[in-house]
mmCIF file of C-alpha atoms in Angstrom:
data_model
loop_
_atom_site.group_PDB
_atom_site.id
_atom_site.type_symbol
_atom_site.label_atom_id
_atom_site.label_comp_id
_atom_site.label_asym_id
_atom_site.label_seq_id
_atom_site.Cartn_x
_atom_site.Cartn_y
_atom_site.Cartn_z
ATOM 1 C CA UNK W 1138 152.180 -0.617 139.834
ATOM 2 C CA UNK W 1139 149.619 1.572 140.968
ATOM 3 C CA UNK W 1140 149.864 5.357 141.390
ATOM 4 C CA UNK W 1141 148.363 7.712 143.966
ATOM 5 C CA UNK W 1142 148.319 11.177 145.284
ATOM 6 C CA UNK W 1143 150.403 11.683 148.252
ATOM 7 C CA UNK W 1144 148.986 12.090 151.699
ATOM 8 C CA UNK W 1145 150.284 13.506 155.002
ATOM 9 C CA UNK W 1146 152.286 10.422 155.944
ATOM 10 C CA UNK W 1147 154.051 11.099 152.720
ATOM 11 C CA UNK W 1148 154.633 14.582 153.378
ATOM 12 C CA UNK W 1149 156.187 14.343 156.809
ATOM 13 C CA UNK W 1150 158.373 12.013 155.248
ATOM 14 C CA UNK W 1151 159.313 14.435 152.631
ATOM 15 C CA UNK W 1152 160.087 16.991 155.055
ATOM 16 C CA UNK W 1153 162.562 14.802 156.839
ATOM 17 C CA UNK W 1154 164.519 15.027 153.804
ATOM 18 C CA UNK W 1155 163.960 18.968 153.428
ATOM 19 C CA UNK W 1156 161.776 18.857 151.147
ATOM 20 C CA UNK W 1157 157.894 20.097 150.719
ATOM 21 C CA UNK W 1158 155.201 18.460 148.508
ATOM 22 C CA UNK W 1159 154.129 21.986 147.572
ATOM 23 C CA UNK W 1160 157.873 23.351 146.204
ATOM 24 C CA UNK W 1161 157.655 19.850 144.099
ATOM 25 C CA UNK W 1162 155.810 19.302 140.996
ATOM 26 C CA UNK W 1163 153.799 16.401 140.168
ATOM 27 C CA UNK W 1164 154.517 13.703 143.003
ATOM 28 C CA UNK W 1165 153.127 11.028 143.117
ATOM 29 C CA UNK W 1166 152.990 7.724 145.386
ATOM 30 C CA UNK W 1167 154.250 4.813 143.139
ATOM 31 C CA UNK W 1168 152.737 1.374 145.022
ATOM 32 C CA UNK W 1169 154.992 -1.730 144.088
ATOM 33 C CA UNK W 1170 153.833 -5.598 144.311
ATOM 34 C CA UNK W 1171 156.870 -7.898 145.197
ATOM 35 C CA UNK W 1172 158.628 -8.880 141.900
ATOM 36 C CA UNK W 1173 157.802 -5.661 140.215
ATOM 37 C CA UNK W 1174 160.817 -3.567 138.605
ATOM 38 C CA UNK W 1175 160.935 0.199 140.329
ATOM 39 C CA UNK W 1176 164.166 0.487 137.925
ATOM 40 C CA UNK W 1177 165.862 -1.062 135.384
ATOM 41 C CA UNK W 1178 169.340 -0.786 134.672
ATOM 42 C CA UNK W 1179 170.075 0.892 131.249
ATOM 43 C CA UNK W 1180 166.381 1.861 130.885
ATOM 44 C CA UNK W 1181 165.433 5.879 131.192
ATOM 45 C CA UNK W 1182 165.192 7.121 134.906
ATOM 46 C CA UNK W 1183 162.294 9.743 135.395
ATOM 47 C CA UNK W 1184 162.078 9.693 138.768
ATOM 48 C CA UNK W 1185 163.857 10.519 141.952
ATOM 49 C CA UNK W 1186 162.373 7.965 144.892
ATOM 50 C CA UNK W 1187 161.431 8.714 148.295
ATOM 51 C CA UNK W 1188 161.151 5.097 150.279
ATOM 52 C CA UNK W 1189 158.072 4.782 152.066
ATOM 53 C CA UNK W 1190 157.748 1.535 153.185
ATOM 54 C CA UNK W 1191 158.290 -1.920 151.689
ATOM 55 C CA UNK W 1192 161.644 -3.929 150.914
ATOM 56 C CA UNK W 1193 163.695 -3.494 147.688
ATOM 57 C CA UNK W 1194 166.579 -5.577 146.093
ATOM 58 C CA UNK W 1195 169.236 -3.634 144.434
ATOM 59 C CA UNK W 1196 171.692 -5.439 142.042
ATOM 60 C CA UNK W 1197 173.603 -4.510 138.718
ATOM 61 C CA UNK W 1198 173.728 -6.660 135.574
ATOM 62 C CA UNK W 1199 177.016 -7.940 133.846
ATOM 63 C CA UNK W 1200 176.540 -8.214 130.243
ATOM 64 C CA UNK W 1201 176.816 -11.959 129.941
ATOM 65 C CA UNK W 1202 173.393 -11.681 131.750
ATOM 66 C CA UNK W 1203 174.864 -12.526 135.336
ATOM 67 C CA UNK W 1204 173.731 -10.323 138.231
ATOM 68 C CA UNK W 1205 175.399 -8.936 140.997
ATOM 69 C CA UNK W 1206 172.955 -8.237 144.392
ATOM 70 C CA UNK W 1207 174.623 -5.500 145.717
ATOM 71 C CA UNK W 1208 171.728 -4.456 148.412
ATOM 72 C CA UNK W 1209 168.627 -6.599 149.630
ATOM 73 C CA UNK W 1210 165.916 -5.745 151.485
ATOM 74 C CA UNK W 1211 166.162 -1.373 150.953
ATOM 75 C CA UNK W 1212 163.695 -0.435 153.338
ATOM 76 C CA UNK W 1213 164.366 3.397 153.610
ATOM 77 C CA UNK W 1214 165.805 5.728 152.441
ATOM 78 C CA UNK W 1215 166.213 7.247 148.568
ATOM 79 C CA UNK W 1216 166.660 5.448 145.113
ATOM 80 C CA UNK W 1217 168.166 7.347 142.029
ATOM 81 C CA UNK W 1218 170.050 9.623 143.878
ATOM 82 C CA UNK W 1219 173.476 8.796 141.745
ATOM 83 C CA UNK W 1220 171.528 9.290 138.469
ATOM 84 C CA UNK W 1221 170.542 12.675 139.839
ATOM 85 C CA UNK W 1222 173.709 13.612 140.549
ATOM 86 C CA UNK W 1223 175.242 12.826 137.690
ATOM 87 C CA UNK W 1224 172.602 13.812 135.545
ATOM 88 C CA UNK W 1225 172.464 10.298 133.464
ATOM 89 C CA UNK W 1226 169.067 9.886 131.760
ATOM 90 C CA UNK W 1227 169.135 6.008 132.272
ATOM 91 C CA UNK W 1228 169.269 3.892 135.417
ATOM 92 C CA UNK W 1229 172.813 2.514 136.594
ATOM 93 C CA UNK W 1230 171.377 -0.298 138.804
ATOM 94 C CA UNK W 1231 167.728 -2.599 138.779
ATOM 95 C CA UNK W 1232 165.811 -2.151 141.811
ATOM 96 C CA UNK W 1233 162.947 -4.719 142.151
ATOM 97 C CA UNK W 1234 160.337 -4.937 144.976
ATOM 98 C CA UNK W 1235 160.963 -7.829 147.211
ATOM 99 C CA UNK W 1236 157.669 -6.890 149.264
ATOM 100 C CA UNK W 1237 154.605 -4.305 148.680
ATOM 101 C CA UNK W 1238 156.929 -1.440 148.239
ATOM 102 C CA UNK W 1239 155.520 2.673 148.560
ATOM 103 C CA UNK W 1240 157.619 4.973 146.816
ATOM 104 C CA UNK W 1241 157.344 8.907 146.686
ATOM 105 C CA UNK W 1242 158.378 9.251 142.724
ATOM 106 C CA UNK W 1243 159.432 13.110 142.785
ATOM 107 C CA UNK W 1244 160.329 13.546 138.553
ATOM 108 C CA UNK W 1245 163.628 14.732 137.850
ATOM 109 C CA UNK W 1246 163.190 17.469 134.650
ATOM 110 C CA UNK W 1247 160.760 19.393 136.684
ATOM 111 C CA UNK W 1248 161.762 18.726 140.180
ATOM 112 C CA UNK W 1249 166.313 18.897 139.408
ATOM 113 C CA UNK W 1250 166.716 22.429 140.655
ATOM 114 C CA UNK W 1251 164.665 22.526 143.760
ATOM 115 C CA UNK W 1252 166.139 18.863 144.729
ATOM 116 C CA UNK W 1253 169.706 20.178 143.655
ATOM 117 C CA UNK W 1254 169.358 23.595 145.566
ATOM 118 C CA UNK W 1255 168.124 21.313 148.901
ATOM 119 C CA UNK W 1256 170.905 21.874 151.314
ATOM 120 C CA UNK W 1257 169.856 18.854 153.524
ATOM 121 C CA UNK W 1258 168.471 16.857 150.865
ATOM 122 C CA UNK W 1259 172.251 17.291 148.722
ATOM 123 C CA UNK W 1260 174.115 16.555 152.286
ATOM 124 C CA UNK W 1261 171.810 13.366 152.870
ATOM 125 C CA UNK W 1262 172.955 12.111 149.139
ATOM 126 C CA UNK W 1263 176.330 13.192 150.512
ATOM 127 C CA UNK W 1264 176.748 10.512 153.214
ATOM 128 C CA UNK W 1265 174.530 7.659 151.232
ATOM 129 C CA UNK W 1266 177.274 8.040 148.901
ATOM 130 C CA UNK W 1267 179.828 7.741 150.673
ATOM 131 C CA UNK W 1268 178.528 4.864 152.544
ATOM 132 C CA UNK W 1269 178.064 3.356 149.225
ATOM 133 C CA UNK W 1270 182.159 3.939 148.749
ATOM 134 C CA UNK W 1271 182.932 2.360 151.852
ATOM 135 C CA UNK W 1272 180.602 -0.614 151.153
ATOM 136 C CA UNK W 1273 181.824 -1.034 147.310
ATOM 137 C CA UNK W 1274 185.706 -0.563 149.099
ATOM 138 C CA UNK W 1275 184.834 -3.710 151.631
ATOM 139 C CA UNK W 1276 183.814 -5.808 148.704
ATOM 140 C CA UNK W 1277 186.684 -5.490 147.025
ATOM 141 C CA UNK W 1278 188.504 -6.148 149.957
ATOM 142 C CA UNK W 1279 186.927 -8.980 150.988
ATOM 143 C CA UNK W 1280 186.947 -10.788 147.534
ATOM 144 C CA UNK W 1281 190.663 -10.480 147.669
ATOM 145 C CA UNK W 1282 191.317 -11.429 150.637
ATOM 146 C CA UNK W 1283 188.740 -13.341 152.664
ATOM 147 C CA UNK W 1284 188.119 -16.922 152.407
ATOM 148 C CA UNK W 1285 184.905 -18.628 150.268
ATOM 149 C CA UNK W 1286 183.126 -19.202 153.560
ATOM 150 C CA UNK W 1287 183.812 -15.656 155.460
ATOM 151 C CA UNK W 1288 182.808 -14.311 152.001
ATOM 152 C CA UNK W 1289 179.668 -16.318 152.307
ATOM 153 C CA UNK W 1290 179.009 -15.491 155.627
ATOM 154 C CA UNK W 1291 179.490 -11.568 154.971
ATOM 155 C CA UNK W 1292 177.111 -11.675 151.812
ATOM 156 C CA UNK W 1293 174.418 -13.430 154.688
ATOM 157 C CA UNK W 1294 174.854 -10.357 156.809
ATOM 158 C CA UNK W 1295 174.655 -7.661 154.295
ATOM 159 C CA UNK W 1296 171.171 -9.423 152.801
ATOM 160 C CA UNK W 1297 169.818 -11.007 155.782
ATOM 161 C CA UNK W 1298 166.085 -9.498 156.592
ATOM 162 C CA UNK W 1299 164.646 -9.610 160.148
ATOM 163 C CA UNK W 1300 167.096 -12.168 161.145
ATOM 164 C CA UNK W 1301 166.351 -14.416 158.154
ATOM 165 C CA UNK W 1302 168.069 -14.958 154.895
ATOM 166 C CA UNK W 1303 166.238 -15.912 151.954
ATOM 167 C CA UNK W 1304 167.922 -15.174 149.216
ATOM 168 C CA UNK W 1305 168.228 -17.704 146.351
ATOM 169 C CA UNK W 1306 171.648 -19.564 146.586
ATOM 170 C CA UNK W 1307 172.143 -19.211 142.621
ATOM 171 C CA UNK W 1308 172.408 -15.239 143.283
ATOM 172 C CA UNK W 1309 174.491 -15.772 146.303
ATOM 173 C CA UNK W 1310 176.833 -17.628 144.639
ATOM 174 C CA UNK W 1311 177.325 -15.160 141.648
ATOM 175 C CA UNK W 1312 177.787 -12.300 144.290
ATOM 176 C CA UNK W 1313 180.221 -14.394 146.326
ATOM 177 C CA UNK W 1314 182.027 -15.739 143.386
ATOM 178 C CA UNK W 1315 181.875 -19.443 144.148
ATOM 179 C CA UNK W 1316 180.105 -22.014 142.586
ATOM 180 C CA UNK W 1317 176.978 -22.924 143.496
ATOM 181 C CA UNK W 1318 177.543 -26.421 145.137
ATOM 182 C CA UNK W 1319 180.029 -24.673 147.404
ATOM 183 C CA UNK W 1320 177.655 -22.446 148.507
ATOM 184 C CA UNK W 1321 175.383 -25.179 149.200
ATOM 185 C CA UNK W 1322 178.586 -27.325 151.134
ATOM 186 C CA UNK W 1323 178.753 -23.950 153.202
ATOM 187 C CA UNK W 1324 175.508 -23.327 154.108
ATOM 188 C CA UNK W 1325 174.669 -27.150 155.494
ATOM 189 C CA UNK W 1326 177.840 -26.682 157.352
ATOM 190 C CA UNK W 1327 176.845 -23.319 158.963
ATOM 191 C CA UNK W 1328 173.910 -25.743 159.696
ATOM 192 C CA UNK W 1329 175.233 -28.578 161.331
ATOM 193 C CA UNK W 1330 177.080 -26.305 163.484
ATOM 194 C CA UNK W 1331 174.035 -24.623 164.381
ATOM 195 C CA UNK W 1332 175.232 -20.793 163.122
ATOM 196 C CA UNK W 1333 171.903 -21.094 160.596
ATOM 197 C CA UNK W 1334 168.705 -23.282 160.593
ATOM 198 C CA UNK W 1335 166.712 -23.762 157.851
ATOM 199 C CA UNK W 1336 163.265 -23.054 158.308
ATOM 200 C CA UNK W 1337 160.043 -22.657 155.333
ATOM 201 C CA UNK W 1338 160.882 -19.326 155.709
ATOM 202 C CA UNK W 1339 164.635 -19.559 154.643
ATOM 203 C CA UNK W 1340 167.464 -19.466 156.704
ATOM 204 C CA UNK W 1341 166.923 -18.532 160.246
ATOM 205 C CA UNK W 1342 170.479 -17.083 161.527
ATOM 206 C CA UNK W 1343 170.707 -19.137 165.054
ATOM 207 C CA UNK W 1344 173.863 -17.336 166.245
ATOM 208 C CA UNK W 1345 174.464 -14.108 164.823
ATOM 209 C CA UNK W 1346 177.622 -13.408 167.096
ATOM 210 C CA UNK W 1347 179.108 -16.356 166.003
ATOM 211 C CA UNK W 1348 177.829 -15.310 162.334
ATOM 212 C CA UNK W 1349 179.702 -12.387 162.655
ATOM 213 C CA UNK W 1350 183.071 -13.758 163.749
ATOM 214 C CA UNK W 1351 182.990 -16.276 160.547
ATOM 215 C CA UNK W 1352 183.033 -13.003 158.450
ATOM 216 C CA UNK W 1353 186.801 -12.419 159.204
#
């Protein structure tokens, strides 16, 4: 990870959250490489994060050492805004950089009361978190109720990047909740019916509408 001063891109994205490099103390520009940890789950959170640019993969970890994905490819936006909130000194999630990721790392002893006292900074963390409800209240939903392959199908949605998903079929079957070889069974169907193609990339989705109606 490298670290840099910010510079006026990173300002004028600041201010589009309300906030000014000169009310904040010590900022700095946090530069990921893909596979390096931003956060670890259980491990102390200094930082509030402003997204830059780059992709991100959020997922939490069960304590028989399984992982759950709950958001690939972050691409805007803010990380550690729960932790802020509720003023937890240790990170509830593992975020890890999935591409070159830039990162505005605003530290939270210093920086709490100004980002706190942020009227359009507090209502953005308002609606992320309630999107996060709504998203947490859909999984739920769906692992009740939906079938393996509209599961499947959803998780492809929610993770696909750029029309592609490349996510490794071990940690979409843990998400899902199916066994791996059923994942794979799914996915070469989806194939032969032409909904995905596999490409070097990963998984190109071929018909997205069609993608869509398999996730009911």
């Amino acid at each position: 990870m490298k670290s840099v001063l910010p510079g006026s891109e990173e300002r004028e994205v600041l201010l589009t959250y309300g906030l000014e490099e000169r009310g904040l103390v010590n900022c700095r520009v946090h530069i990921y490489e893909s596979g390096e940890y931003v956060l670890r789950q259980g491990s102390p959170i200094e930082s509030f994060f402003v997204v830059i640019k780059g992709t991100a993969k959020v997922c939490v970890n069960a304590e028989n050492g399984k992982s759950l994905v709950l958001c690939s490819y972050v691409s805007e936006g803010i990380l550690g805004d729960i932790e802020l909130m509720l003023d937890e000194e240790t990170a509830s999630t593992t975020v890890i950089a999935a591409s070159q990721l830039s990162c505005i790392a605003i530290p939270i002893p210093a920086n709490a009361g100004v980002l706190k006292n942020n009227i359009q900074l507090m209502n953005y963390i308002g609606r992320e978190l309630s999107r996060k409800l709504l998203r947490s209240s859909d999984a739920h939903m769906a692992s009740a109720l939906l079938s393996s392959e509209a599961r499947l199908c959803s998780y492809i949605l929610a993770t696909e990047y750029k029309g592609v998903f490349r996510e490794y079929l071990t940690d979409a079957a843990q998400s899902v909740g199916i066994s791996y070889r059923h994942v794979f069974r799914i996915i070469n169907k989806l194939c032969r019916e032409t909904v995905l193609e596999k490409t070097e990339a990963g998984f190109r989705i071929a018909d997205m509408e069609e993608l869509r109606k398999r996730c009911r």
